[in-house]
Structures are given as C-alpha cells and as structure tokens.
Coordinates of C-alpha atoms in Angstrom, one line a residue:
X1324 CA 88.9 104.6 100.7
X1325 CA 90.2 101.2 99.6
X1326 CA 89.3 97.8 100.5
X1327 CA 92.1 95.2 100.3
X1328 CA 91.6 91.4 100.7
X1329 CA 94.4 89.5 102.6
X1330 CA 95.2 86.0 101.5
X1331 CA 96.8 83.1 103.3
X1332 CA 100.3 84.3 103.5
X1333 CA 102.8 81.3 102.7
X1334 CA 100.7 79.7 100.1
X1335 CA 100.7 82.4 97.4
X1336 CA 102.7 85.3 98.7
X1337 CA 99.8 87.8 98.2
X1338 CA 98.5 91.2 98.9
X1339 CA 95.5 90.9 100.1
X1340 CA 92.4 82.6 87.6
X1341 CA 90.4 80.3 79.4
X1342 CA 93.0 77.8 79.1
X1343 CA 95.4 78.6 76.3
X1344 CA 97.1 75.4 75.7
X1345 CA 99.6 75.7 72.9
X1346 CA 97.9 78.8 71.5
X1347 CA 97.9 81.1 74.5
X1348 CA 97.3 84.7 73.7
X1349 CA 99.8 87.4 74.1
X1350 CA 102.4 89.5 72.3
X1351 CA 104.2 87.4 69.6
X1352 CA 107.5 88.1 71.2
X1353 CA 106.2 86.7 74.5
X1354 CA 105.3 83.4 72.8
X1355 CA 108.8 82.5 71.7
X1356 CA 110.2 79.1 72.6
X1357 CA 113.8 78.5 72.6
X1358 CA 115.6 75.4 73.5
X1359 CA 117.7 76.6 76.2
X1360 CA 114.7 78.3 77.8
X1361 CA 112.7 75.1 77.6
X1362 CA 115.5 73.3 79.3
X1363 CA 115.9 75.8 82.3
X1364 CA 112.2 76.1 82.7
X1365 CA 111.2 72.5 82.5
X1366 CA 113.9 71.1 84.8
X1367 CA 112.9 72.5 88.1
X1368 CA 109.6 71.4 87.8
X1369 CA 110.2 67.7 87.2
X1370 CA 110.9 66.8 90.9
X1371 CA 107.6 68.3 91.9
X1372 CA 105.6 66.4 89.2
X1373 CA 107.3 63.2 90.3
X1374 CA 106.7 63.6 93.8
X1375 CA 103.0 64.5 93.3
X1376 CA 102.7 61.6 91.0
X1377 CA 104.2 59.1 93.6
X1378 CA 102.0 60.6 96.4
X1379 CA 98.9 60.3 94.4
X1380 CA 99.9 56.6 93.4
X1381 CA 100.4 55.8 97.1
X1382 CA 97.0 57.1 97.9
X1383 CA 95.4 53.9 96.7
X1384 CA 97.2 52.2 99.6
X1385 CA 95.6 54.5 102.1
X1386 CA 92.5 53.6 103.8
X1387 CA 89.4 55.2 102.4
X1388 CA 88.2 58.3 104.2
X1389 CA 84.5 58.7 104.9
X1390 CA 82.8 60.1 101.6
X1391 CA 80.3 63.0 101.9
X1392 CA 76.6 62.2 102.3
X1393 CA 74.2 62.9 99.5
X1394 CA 73.0 66.2 101.2
X1395 CA 76.5 67.6 102.1
X1396 CA 79.1 69.2 99.8
X1397 CA 82.7 69.0 101.1
X1398 CA 85.0 71.8 100.0
X1399 CA 88.6 71.8 101.2
X1400 CA 90.1 75.2 102.0
X1401 CA 93.7 76.1 103.0
X1402 CA 93.1 77.9 106.3
X1403 CA 90.6 78.8 108.8
X1404 CA 88.7 82.1 108.5
X1405 CA 90.1 84.5 111.1
X1406 CA 87.0 86.1 112.0
X1407 CA 83.4 85.7 110.4
X1408 CA 82.1 89.1 111.5
X1409 CA 82.0 90.8 108.1
X1410 CA 83.0 94.1 109.8
X1411 CA 86.3 92.7 110.9
X1412 CA 87.4 89.7 108.9
X1413 CA 89.8 90.8 105.9
X1414 CA 91.5 87.6 105.1
X1415 CA 90.3 85.8 102.0
X1416 CA 88.5 82.9 103.7
X1417 CA 86.6 85.1 106.1
X1418 CA 85.4 87.4 103.2
X1419 CA 84.5 84.5 100.9
X1420 CA 82.6 82.7 103.5
X1421 CA 80.9 85.8 104.8
X1422 CA 79.5 86.4 101.1
X1423 CA 77.6 83.2 101.6
X1424 CA 76.2 84.2 105.1
X1425 CA 75.6 88.0 104.7
X1426 CA 74.1 90.2 102.1
X1427 CA 75.7 93.6 101.0
X1428 CA 73.9 96.8 99.9
X1429 CA 74.9 96.4 96.2
X1430 CA 76.6 93.5 94.3
X1431 CA 79.2 93.5 91.5
X1432 CA 78.4 92.1 88.0
X1433 CA 80.8 90.3 85.8
X1434 CA 82.3 93.7 84.7
X1435 CA 82.5 95.0 88.3
X1436 CA 79.6 97.4 87.7
X1437 CA 77.4 97.8 90.7
X1438 CA 73.9 96.3 90.5
X1439 CA 70.9 96.2 93.1
X1440 CA 71.0 93.7 95.9
X1441 CA 69.5 94.6 99.4
X1442 CA 69.4 98.1 98.0
X1443 CA 66.9 97.7 95.1
X1444 CA 67.7 101.3 93.8
X1445 CA 69.7 104.2 94.9
X1446 CA 70.3 107.9 93.9
X1447 CA 73.2 110.3 94.1
X1448 CA 71.5 113.8 94.2
X1449 CA 74.9 115.3 94.8
X1450 CA 78.5 114.1 95.2
X1451 CA 78.2 114.0 99.0
X1452 CA 74.8 112.3 99.4
X1453 CA 73.8 108.7 98.6
X1454 CA 70.3 107.6 99.1
X1455 CA 69.5 103.8 99.3
X1456 CA 66.0 102.2 98.9
X1457 CA 66.0 98.7 100.6
X1458 CA 64.0 95.8 99.5
X1459 CA 61.0 94.7 101.6
X1460 CA 60.7 91.2 103.0
X1461 CA 64.2 90.5 103.7
X1462 CA 64.9 88.6 107.2
X1463 CA 68.0 87.6 109.1
X1464 CA 68.4 83.9 109.7
X1465 CA 66.8 84.3 113.2
X1466 CA 63.7 85.8 111.7
X1467 CA 64.2 89.4 112.4
X1468 CA 63.4 91.7 109.5
X1469 CA 66.4 93.6 107.9
X1470 CA 65.8 97.3 108.0
X1471 CA 67.7 100.6 107.5
X1472 CA 68.5 100.4 111.3
X1473 CA 70.7 97.4 110.7
X1474 CA 72.5 99.0 107.8
X1475 CA 73.2 102.1 109.9
X1476 CA 74.5 100.0 112.8
X1477 CA 76.8 98.0 110.5
X1478 CA 78.3 101.2 109.2
X1479 CA 78.4 103.1 112.4
X1480 CA 80.0 100.1 114.5
X1481 CA 82.9 100.0 112.1
X1482 CA 83.4 103.8 112.5
X1483 CA 82.8 104.7 116.1
X1484 CA 85.6 102.6 117.7
X1485 CA 83.3 100.1 119.3
X1486 CA 85.2 97.4 117.0
X1487 CA 88.8 96.9 116.5
X1488 CA 88.7 96.6 112.6
X1489 CA 91.1 97.4 109.8
X1490 CA 87.9 98.3 107.8
X1491 CA 87.4 101.5 109.9
X1492 CA 89.6 103.5 107.5
X1493 CA 87.5 102.4 104.5
X1494 CA 84.8 104.6 105.7
X1495 CA 86.7 107.7 106.7
X1496 CA 84.8 109.9 104.4
X1497 CA 81.3 109.0 105.9
X1498 CA 80.1 112.0 107.8
X1499 CA 76.9 110.4 109.1
X1500 CA 74.1 107.9 108.2
X1501 CA 70.4 108.9 108.4
X1502 CA 67.5 106.5 108.3
X1503 CA 64.3 108.4 107.8
X1504 CA 62.3 105.3 107.5
X1505 CA 62.7 101.5 107.7
X1506 CA 63.6 101.1 104.0
X1507 CA 65.8 104.3 103.4
X1508 CA 69.3 104.8 104.2
X1509 CA 71.1 108.1 103.4
X1510 CA 74.8 108.3 103.7
X1511 CA 76.4 111.7 104.0
X1512 CA 80.1 112.2 102.9
X1513 CA 82.4 114.8 104.2
X1514 CA 84.1 114.6 100.6
X1515 CA 83.2 113.1 97.3
X1516 CA 84.1 109.4 97.1
X1517 CA 83.9 107.5 93.9
X1518 CA 84.7 104.3 95.8
X1519 CA 81.7 104.2 98.1
X1520 CA 79.6 101.8 96.2
X1521 CA 82.4 99.4 95.9
X1522 CA 82.9 99.6 99.7
X1523 CA 79.3 98.7 100.3
X1524 CA 79.4 95.5 97.9
X1525 CA 80.1 91.9 98.7
X1526 CA 83.4 91.0 100.5
X1527 CA 83.9 94.6 101.6
X1528 CA 80.5 94.9 103.4
X1529 CA 78.0 92.5 105.0
X1530 CA 74.9 93.7 106.9
X1531 CA 74.5 92.5 110.4
X1532 CA 71.7 92.7 112.9
X1533 CA 71.2 95.9 115.0
X1534 CA 73.1 95.5 118.3
X1535 CA 75.7 93.0 117.0
X1536 CA 78.8 93.5 119.4
X1537 CA 82.5 92.4 119.2
X1538 CA 81.4 88.8 120.2
X1539 CA 79.2 88.5 117.1
X1540 CA 81.8 86.4 115.2
X1541 CA 81.1 83.5 117.7
X1542 CA 77.8 82.9 116.2
X1543 CA 77.1 85.2 113.2
X1544 CA 73.6 85.8 112.0
X1545 CA 73.2 87.1 108.3
X1546 CA 70.5 87.2 105.8
X1547 CA 72.5 85.4 103.0
X1548 CA 71.8 82.2 101.1
X1549 CA 73.5 80.1 103.8
X1550 CA 73.3 80.3 107.6
X1551 CA 76.1 79.6 110.0
X1552 CA 76.0 76.3 112.0
X1553 CA 79.4 75.9 113.5
X1554 CA 83.1 76.7 113.3
X1555 CA 86.0 74.3 114.7
X1556 CA 89.2 76.3 114.3
X1557 CA 91.8 74.7 112.0
X1558 CA 89.3 71.9 111.3
X1559 CA 85.9 73.0 109.6
X1560 CA 83.1 75.5 109.1
X1561 CA 79.7 74.2 108.4
X1562 CA 76.9 76.1 106.7
X1563 CA 73.3 75.0 105.9
X1564 CA 70.9 76.4 103.3
X1565 CA 68.7 79.3 104.2
X1566 CA 65.3 78.0 103.1
X1567 CA 63.8 81.5 103.8
X1568 CA 66.3 83.3 101.5
X1569 CA 64.7 86.3 99.8
X1570 CA 66.6 85.4 96.5
X1571 CA 67.2 82.1 94.6
X1572 CA 67.5 79.4 97.1
X1573 CA 70.7 77.3 97.1
X1574 CA 70.5 73.8 95.7
X1575 CA 72.9 72.2 98.2
X1576 CA 71.4 71.6 101.6
X1577 CA 74.7 71.6 103.7
X1578 CA 78.3 72.9 103.0
X1579 CA 81.2 71.6 105.1
X1580 CA 84.5 73.7 104.6
X1581 CA 87.4 71.5 105.7
X1582 CA 90.7 73.0 106.6
X1583 CA 93.4 71.2 104.9
X1584 CA 96.7 73.3 105.0
X1585 CA 98.8 71.0 102.9
X1586 CA 98.3 71.0 99.1
X1587 CA 99.4 67.4 98.5
X1588 CA 96.8 66.1 101.1
X1589 CA 94.1 68.3 99.3
X1590 CA 94.8 66.6 96.0
X1591 CA 94.7 63.1 97.8
X1592 CA 91.4 63.9 99.3
X1593 CA 90.0 64.8 96.0
X1594 CA 91.3 61.5 94.5
X1595 CA 89.9 59.4 97.2
X1596 CA 86.5 61.0 96.9
X1597 CA 86.3 62.4 100.5
X1598 CA 86.0 66.0 99.2
X1599 CA 84.1 67.5 96.4
X1600 CA 85.8 70.7 95.7
X1601 CA 89.3 72.3 95.8
X1602 CA 88.8 76.0 95.1
X1603 CA 90.9 78.2 92.8
X1604 CA 94.4 78.8 94.0
X1605 CA 94.5 75.8 96.4
X1606 CA 96.4 73.5 94.1
X1607 CA 99.6 74.1 92.1
X1608 CA 99.7 74.0 88.3
X1609 CA 101.5 70.6 88.2
X1610 CA 99.1 69.1 90.7
X1611 CA 96.1 70.2 88.6
X1612 CA 97.9 68.8 85.5
X1613 CA 98.2 65.4 87.3
X1614 CA 94.5 65.4 88.4
X1615 CA 93.3 66.0 84.9
X1616 CA 93.9 62.3 84.3
X1617 CA 91.5 61.2 87.1
X1618 CA 88.2 60.0 85.8
X1619 CA 86.2 60.9 88.8
X1620 CA 87.2 64.5 88.8
X1621 CA 86.4 67.5 86.7
X1622 CA 88.4 70.8 86.2
X1623 CA 86.7 74.1 85.6
X1624 CA 89.0 76.8 84.2
X1625 CA 87.9 80.4 83.7
X1626 CA 89.7 83.9 83.3
X1627 CA 90.4 85.3 86.7
X1628 CA 91.4 88.6 88.2
X1629 CA 94.4 87.8 90.4
X1630 CA 97.4 89.7 89.2
X1631 CA 101.1 88.6 89.5
X1632 CA 103.6 91.6 89.3
X1633 CA 107.2 92.4 89.6
X1634 CA 107.9 95.6 91.7
X1635 CA 110.9 98.0 91.7
X1636 CA 112.3 100.2 94.3
X1637 CA 112.5 103.6 92.5
X1638 CA 114.7 105.0 95.3
X1639 CA 117.4 102.5 94.1
X1640 CA 120.1 104.5 92.2
X1641 CA 120.0 101.8 89.2
X1642 CA 116.2 101.2 89.1
X1643 CA 115.2 104.9 89.4
X1644 CA 116.1 105.0 85.6
X1645 CA 113.0 104.2 83.6
X1646 CA 115.2 102.8 80.8
X1647 CA 116.5 100.2 83.1
X1648 CA 112.9 99.1 84.1
X1649 CA 111.7 99.2 80.4
X1650 CA 114.8 97.0 79.5
X1651 CA 113.9 94.5 82.1
X1652 CA 110.3 94.3 80.9
X1653 CA 111.5 93.6 77.3
X1654 CA 114.0 91.0 78.8
X1655 CA 111.3 88.8 80.6
X1656 CA 109.5 86.3 78.3
X1657 CA 106.4 86.2 80.3
X1658 CA 104.6 83.8 77.7
X1659 CA 107.3 81.1 78.2
X1660 CA 107.2 81.4 82.0
X1661 CA 103.4 81.3 82.1
X1662 CA 103.5 78.2 79.9
X1663 CA 106.0 76.1 81.6
X1664 CA 105.9 77.3 85.2
X1665 CA 102.1 77.7 85.4
X1666 CA 100.7 75.3 82.7
X1667 CA 99.1 78.2 80.8
X1668 CA 96.8 78.8 83.6
X1669 CA 96.5 82.5 83.0
X1670 CA 96.7 85.4 80.6
X1671 CA 99.5 87.9 80.1
X1672 CA 98.8 91.3 81.8
X1673 CA 99.2 94.8 80.8
X1674 CA 97.4 96.7 83.6
X1675 CA 96.7 96.3 87.3
X1676 CA 93.1 96.2 86.4
X1677 CA 91.6 92.9 84.9
X1678 CA 90.4 92.9 81.4
X1679 CA 86.9 92.1 82.5
X1680 CA 86.7 95.6 84.4
X1681 CA 84.8 98.5 83.2
X1682 CA 87.7 100.8 83.7
X1683 CA 90.4 98.6 82.1
X1684 CA 92.3 100.0 79.2
X1685 CA 94.5 97.9 76.9
X1686 CA 95.6 101.1 74.8
X1687 CA 99.0 101.2 76.7
X1688 CA 102.7 100.6 76.0
X1689 CA 103.5 96.9 75.5
X1690 CA 106.7 95.0 76.1
X1691 CA 107.0 91.9 74.0
X1692 CA 109.9 89.8 74.5
X1693 CA 112.9 91.5 72.9
X1694 CA 116.5 91.1 74.2
X1695 CA 117.6 93.4 71.3
X1696 CA 115.5 96.3 72.6
X1697 CA 116.4 95.6 76.2
X1698 CA 120.2 95.6 75.5
X1699 CA 119.8 98.9 73.3
X1700 CA 118.0 100.6 76.4
X1701 CA 120.7 99.6 78.7
X1702 CA 123.5 100.7 76.4
X1703 CA 121.7 104.2 76.1
X1704 CA 121.4 104.2 80.0
X1705 CA 125.3 104.0 80.1
X1706 CA 125.6 100.4 81.7
X1707 CA 128.3 98.8 79.5
X1708 CA 129.1 95.1 79.9
X1709 CA 132.1 94.2 81.9
X1710 CA 134.6 91.5 81.0
X1711 CA 132.3 88.7 82.2
X1712 CA 129.4 90.2 80.4
X1713 CA 127.7 91.6 83.4
X1714 CA 126.5 95.3 83.4
X1715 CA 125.4 95.5 87.0
X1716 CA 123.9 93.4 90.1
X1717 CA 120.4 93.5 91.3
X1718 CA 119.0 91.6 94.3
X1719 CA 115.5 90.1 94.4
X1720 CA 113.8 89.1 97.5
X1721 CA 111.4 86.3 97.8
X1722 CA 109.5 84.1 100.2
X1723 CA 110.4 80.5 100.6
X1724 CA 107.2 79.3 98.8
X1725 CA 108.5 77.1 95.9
X1726 CA 106.8 78.6 93.0
X1727 CA 108.0 82.1 93.9
X1728 CA 111.5 80.8 94.2
X1729 CA 111.2 79.1 90.8
X1730 CA 109.9 82.2 89.3
X1731 CA 113.1 84.1 90.6
X1732 CA 115.3 81.4 89.3
X1733 CA 113.8 81.8 85.8
X1734 CA 114.1 85.6 85.9
X1735 CA 117.7 85.4 86.9
X1736 CA 118.5 83.3 83.9
X1737 CA 116.4 85.5 81.4
X1738 CA 118.0 88.8 82.9
X1739 CA 121.6 87.3 82.7
X1740 CA 121.2 87.4 78.8
X1741 CA 121.1 91.2 78.9
X1742 CA 123.9 91.5 81.4
X1743 CA 122.0 91.8 84.6
X1744 CA 123.3 89.4 87.4
X1745 CA 120.3 88.7 89.6
X1746 CA 121.0 87.7 93.1
X1747 CA 118.1 85.8 94.9
X1748 CA 117.7 86.1 98.7
X1749 CA 114.7 84.0 100.1
X1750 CA 113.2 84.6 103.5
X1751 CA 110.4 83.2 105.6
X1752 CA 107.2 85.2 104.6
X1753 CA 106.9 87.3 107.7
X1754 CA 110.4 88.6 107.1
X1755 CA 110.3 88.9 103.4
X1756 CA 106.9 90.9 103.8
X1757 CA 108.4 93.1 106.6
X1758 CA 111.2 94.0 104.2
X1759 CA 108.9 94.8 101.4
X1760 CA 106.6 97.0 103.5
X1761 CA 109.6 99.1 104.8
X1762 CA 111.3 99.5 101.5
X1763 CA 114.3 97.2 102.2
X1764 CA 114.5 95.6 98.6
X1765 CA 115.4 96.2 95.0
X1766 CA 113.0 93.7 93.5
X1767 CA 110.0 91.5 94.7
X1768 CA 107.1 89.8 93.3
X1769 CA 103.6 89.5 94.9
X1770 CA 100.1 89.1 93.8
X1771 CA 96.9 91.3 94.1
X1772 CA 93.8 89.5 95.1
X1773 CA 90.7 91.3 95.1
X1774 CA 92.4 94.7 95.7
X1775 CA 92.8 95.3 91.9
X1776 CA 89.0 94.9 91.4
X1777 CA 88.5 98.6 92.2
X1778 CA 90.2 101.5 90.4
X1779 CA 91.1 103.0 93.8
X1780 CA 94.0 100.5 93.7
X1781 CA 95.8 103.3 91.9
X1782 CA 95.5 105.6 94.8
X1783 CA 96.4 102.8 97.3
X1784 CA 99.5 101.6 95.3
X1785 CA 100.9 104.5 93.2
X1786 CA 99.7 107.9 94.7
X1787 CA 102.7 109.9 96.2
X1788 CA 100.8 110.0 99.6
X1789 CA 100.5 106.3 99.8
X1790 CA 104.1 105.3 100.9
X1791 CA 104.3 102.6 103.7
X1792 CA 103.1 102.1 106.3
X1793 CA 100.0 104.2 105.3
X1794 CA 99.3 102.4 102.2
X1795 CA 101.1 100.2 99.5
X1796 CA 103.1 102.6 97.2
X1797 CA 106.1 100.4 98.0
X1798 CA 107.9 101.4 94.8
X1799 CA 107.9 105.0 96.1
X1800 CA 106.6 106.1 92.8
X1801 CA 106.2 109.9 92.6
X1802 CA 104.4 111.7 89.6
X1803 CA 102.5 114.9 89.9
X1804 CA 100.3 114.2 86.9
X1805 CA 99.4 110.8 88.3
X1806 CA 98.4 112.2 91.6
X1807 CA 96.2 114.7 90.0
X1808 CA 94.5 112.1 87.8
X1809 CA 94.0 109.7 90.7
X1810 CA 92.5 112.4 92.8
X1811 CA 90.1 113.4 90.0
X1812 CA 89.0 109.8 89.4
X1813 CA 88.3 109.5 93.2
X1814 CA 86.2 112.6 93.4
X1815 CA 83.7 112.0 90.7
X1816 CA 80.8 109.5 90.6
X1817 CA 80.4 109.9 86.8
X1818 CA 81.6 106.4 85.5
X1819 CA 82.4 107.5 82.0
X1820 CA 84.6 110.4 83.3
X1821 CA 86.3 107.9 85.5
X1822 CA 86.8 105.5 82.7
X1823 CA 88.6 108.3 80.8
X1824 CA 90.7 109.4 83.6
X1825 CA 91.8 105.8 84.5
X1826 CA 92.6 105.1 81.0
X1827 CA 95.2 107.9 81.2
X1828 CA 96.4 106.4 84.6
X1829 CA 97.0 103.1 82.9
X1830 CA 99.0 104.6 80.0
X1831 CA 101.2 106.6 82.5
X1832 CA 102.0 103.4 84.6
X1833 CA 102.8 101.4 81.5
X1834 CA 105.2 104.0 80.5
X1835 CA 106.8 104.6 83.8
X1836 CA 106.8 100.9 84.9
X1837 CA 106.9 101.1 88.8
X1838 CA 105.5 97.6 88.3
X1839 CA 105.9 95.0 85.6
X1840 CA 102.4 93.5 85.3
X1841 CA 103.2 89.6 84.6
X1842 CA 99.9 87.8 84.2
X1843 CA 96.4 87.3 85.5
X1844 CA 95.9 83.8 86.9
X1845 CA 92.9 81.7 85.8
X1846 CA 90.4 80.5 88.3
X1847 CA 90.9 76.7 88.3
X1848 CA 88.4 74.7 90.3
X1849 CA 88.9 70.8 90.7
X1850 CA 85.8 69.0 91.7
X1851 CA 84.1 65.5 91.8
X1852 CA 81.8 64.5 89.1
X1853 CA 78.8 64.5 91.5
X1854 CA 79.0 68.4 91.5
X1855 CA 77.0 69.9 88.7
X1856 CA 76.8 73.4 87.2
X1857 CA 79.9 74.8 88.7
X1858 CA 81.2 77.9 86.9
X1859 CA 84.1 79.9 88.6
X1860 CA 83.6 83.6 88.8
X1861 CA 86.4 86.1 87.9
X1862 CA 87.3 87.1 91.5
X1863 CA 87.5 83.4 92.6
X1864 CA 84.9 83.6 95.4
X1865 CA 82.7 80.9 96.5
X1866 CA 79.3 82.1 95.4
X1867 CA 79.0 79.2 93.0
X1868 CA 78.1 77.1 96.2
X1869 CA 74.8 78.8 96.1
X1870 CA 74.0 77.7 92.5
X1871 CA 75.6 74.1 92.1
X1872 CA 73.9 70.9 92.5
X1873 CA 74.9 67.4 93.8
X1874 CA 74.0 64.5 91.7
X1875 CA 72.0 61.9 93.7

C-alpha cells in the first residue's frame, strides 16, 4: 500500500527543498571546481538571468495590481487543484490545500514519526488490528460532530467502488472497519501492513462527513483550521479561518490561492506587492537569486525532502552491468551541478529517503566525484576507448522543461570525459513520461515529491513485482534479497525492526545503483515582509498558513 503525490507535470517533471553558499556539504570530490566546468555550467544560465532581470525591471512600468487587504493573505500557486475531495485528489495542489481543510487520523512529525491528531491514541493488539480512539469535541465546519461513523465512511467509500479514485488500492489490505462506539474505530487487515499509519496521515487521508458522495468536491466540508469558501477553476481558491477549530486557531482570517501558471509572472506579482507568498518549487533558482535583492521581500530556506534522481534501464545491454552504473556515479560532479545550476538550493543525496526520516541510513556506499575511478571501472568492464575517445553511446530522454534540459547538457559534458557519448532527446512531457512508464529509455531524470517520505517507496519503486504499469520499478531492477527485505519491512509494525531492515535495503540500493540519487531540494519560500513567522516544513506543504501572521 503506497500513497504517491502527483505534481504539476511540466513545471518540475515530477513523480508524484539550509543554504550552503560557498561551503555546501558533501563529499570532497563532489565539491571540486574546475575552470572548464565553471564555463560549461555558467554559460547556459546567463540568458535566463538576463531575461528575468529585464522582466523584473520592466515591471516598474506596469500598472500596479490591487494589493491584498489587511485581513487576506494571497499565495500564488502554479495550477488549480484537480479535486478537493481528499478521497480523490492526488495532485500536489489538491493534497496541500486539503491538508488545510481536513483533518487526518494521525499526523507526521518532523522525522515522519506518527503522532496523535484526530486519533488521540491507538493500539495495535496484533499485526492485523488497529484500534483508534478519537478526540471528543471535534466538529465539521457545518457544525456536525466528527465521530467514528465519519472515519468509517471515509475509508469505506474509497474501497467500495462508490468513488472513482486512485487511492482505492492504497487500502487494499483493509478487510473491514468497525465502530463499536462514536469515539472508537477498529481497522481489521487481511495481511500485516506496516504502512497503514502513513496512509491515514495528512495528504494521504482526510476525514469527510458521513454520506459525502461523488459531488462532495464542489463544496467540501472538513474539520481543519480553514474552511472552504469558493473555487474558480484556473483562477483562485478562497479559504477562511475556522474559528471553531479544535486545535490552535490560524492567525490569518482569509487565504486566497491565486493560480498563476507562468513563473516570471509569479515573480512580478511578488515584486509589485500584489501577492504575499510564492511557495517552494514555484520559482527557479535564478529567479530566487534575483528576488533576494528586493527590499520588500524575504526568502525562507530550509532542508526539504524532494529528491532528484537519475534512473537506468537495467534491461539495456550496457547499463545492466553494475560497473557501468557505478562509473557514471563517479563521473557526475553533483556538487558542481547543484552549485551552478540550482544555486546551492539543496543537499547531495545518498538515499531515496530524506535525511530527516526515522528510517534513513547514511551508512551506504558513496560515489564522490572521481573520473579516475570511473575510467578504471569502464576499463574493467571491457569498454575500451575508440579512436575519438568514445567508449559507447547512451541516450537520455528528458522533457522540454528548461532546467531538465540544462541538467542533461551538463551530464553530457561530464560523461564525455570518461568516454561516454550521451545523446539527448527532449519531448513534450506527456510523450516523455509515457516512454518512461513503458520502459522505452536508457536514462531519464525525475523527482520524487512526497512519495519518498514513507519507506514503502522501496516496494513501489524497487520490488520485482512492481514493474510498470502496476507500480514504478521502471528500472526493471530484480534482486531476490531486496524483495525479501522489502516484504519483511512491510509486514512488521515494530519501528526499530523496520529501521534495521531498511538500512540493509539502502545499502543494497547504493551498491546496485538502479538510481543515482542526485540531491534533495531545499524548501525555498519567497514572501512579502508583512508575512511573519513563516517556516517551511520538510515536505513543502502549506501548513505554515495556519501559523503565520500578517503585520498590520
């Protein structure tokens, strides 16, 4: 059972972000700076910097947009939420907004441990039974009390076919849900499932009132810190503070999420003062760098969990040799790329799981930048250089998104130094992603957003039963030892046992390299100075809207 968040497809090329400046952390080899690399990495970004600078300069000539009133916070987002029914919506905007409107059974802390929320406590008397005890005094926005009947309805309506939802498979192992009284929910499983608590936490799960049908998304009613007011597709979503919230009340009275698809326009709106916040991931690194000079804006940057990775097709006759994959890992100077292409807005990655996670292990094989080791591995694999210095050709498929194409161009140059000729083929995202999901590629790069916050990512992306279209083992990686460990981790609820199991899983993945983990992006939020007490959280969600204040 695995919950995956889907992102706006063209902006970041995603699955479904501390500033290091000149002293970013990482393996020493990954921090080397060579003159030729500086030239190749700096040159492509200049036109974009110049373009953004000119556009921002021209903004002063534009007529001033209406500034937000003193009681309304305006946040600009890239795309409309597709469905604000938390049982249905799986895109990032739907889930992040739903987290403000609805409450889950349990909540994730900063290390992704589960803590009480609507369920003030729970017991697991055996691996097939979870007993949740609900808080008293919680009400939906229309005044109805939240009871066990609502929790049961939320789960059952996703499982019984009454809704068309991708989340149905998440709860495949739920056999039945019992409600012996208004404050007790008992979930019975058909098989042990170590991921159940994650799948009833925020983003994955939001409690809806009993009887909510397939039209519920038109006027969603939750019990969260904000209540839904209106949605105008491709224009805005408006929320108001829930003054009867059972938890800490929001400081902001009203939130207007304005849909602005173009990144340059988002930067202009911030500069003009017609918007208060541009959330993490909505502006490129060079745009953020330009906006740092604006006196009316502030930038918050914290470590994030979004993972950028390079994936191999292990069915390919060249890439099936682990020595080739390891050589490529040594040949990629990740620190240099992170510095010049992404403005040090991230940390080098050595696992699919983020470092904040309770199951993360850094005790794995590392691949610091070393062309010498890369060349030695390719020699040992029998790939001698030809007369032009080339050992073999590979093709990397990308989307047409600019940053992705720049990354491919840098990889092309770095791999050339060890005799690998990398051909780049760019496609519209739908075509690119279709090729990826059907295995028609040698190399590609994407990002995990949200999906890598639960260890079940290992089943979803690396188990031999998870080939597409069922799941996301798009590398076609097969390892019997890995399968056994993943199954053991899924079938126990003992967190310490799971931690030990997943430490082994991460060691094997670092050795076998179906992926090269590149970096975790920082969460970088740009906001006006009237916004106070904003601290981005690791997943990049919008829950800070419930705690920030507006200066009067």
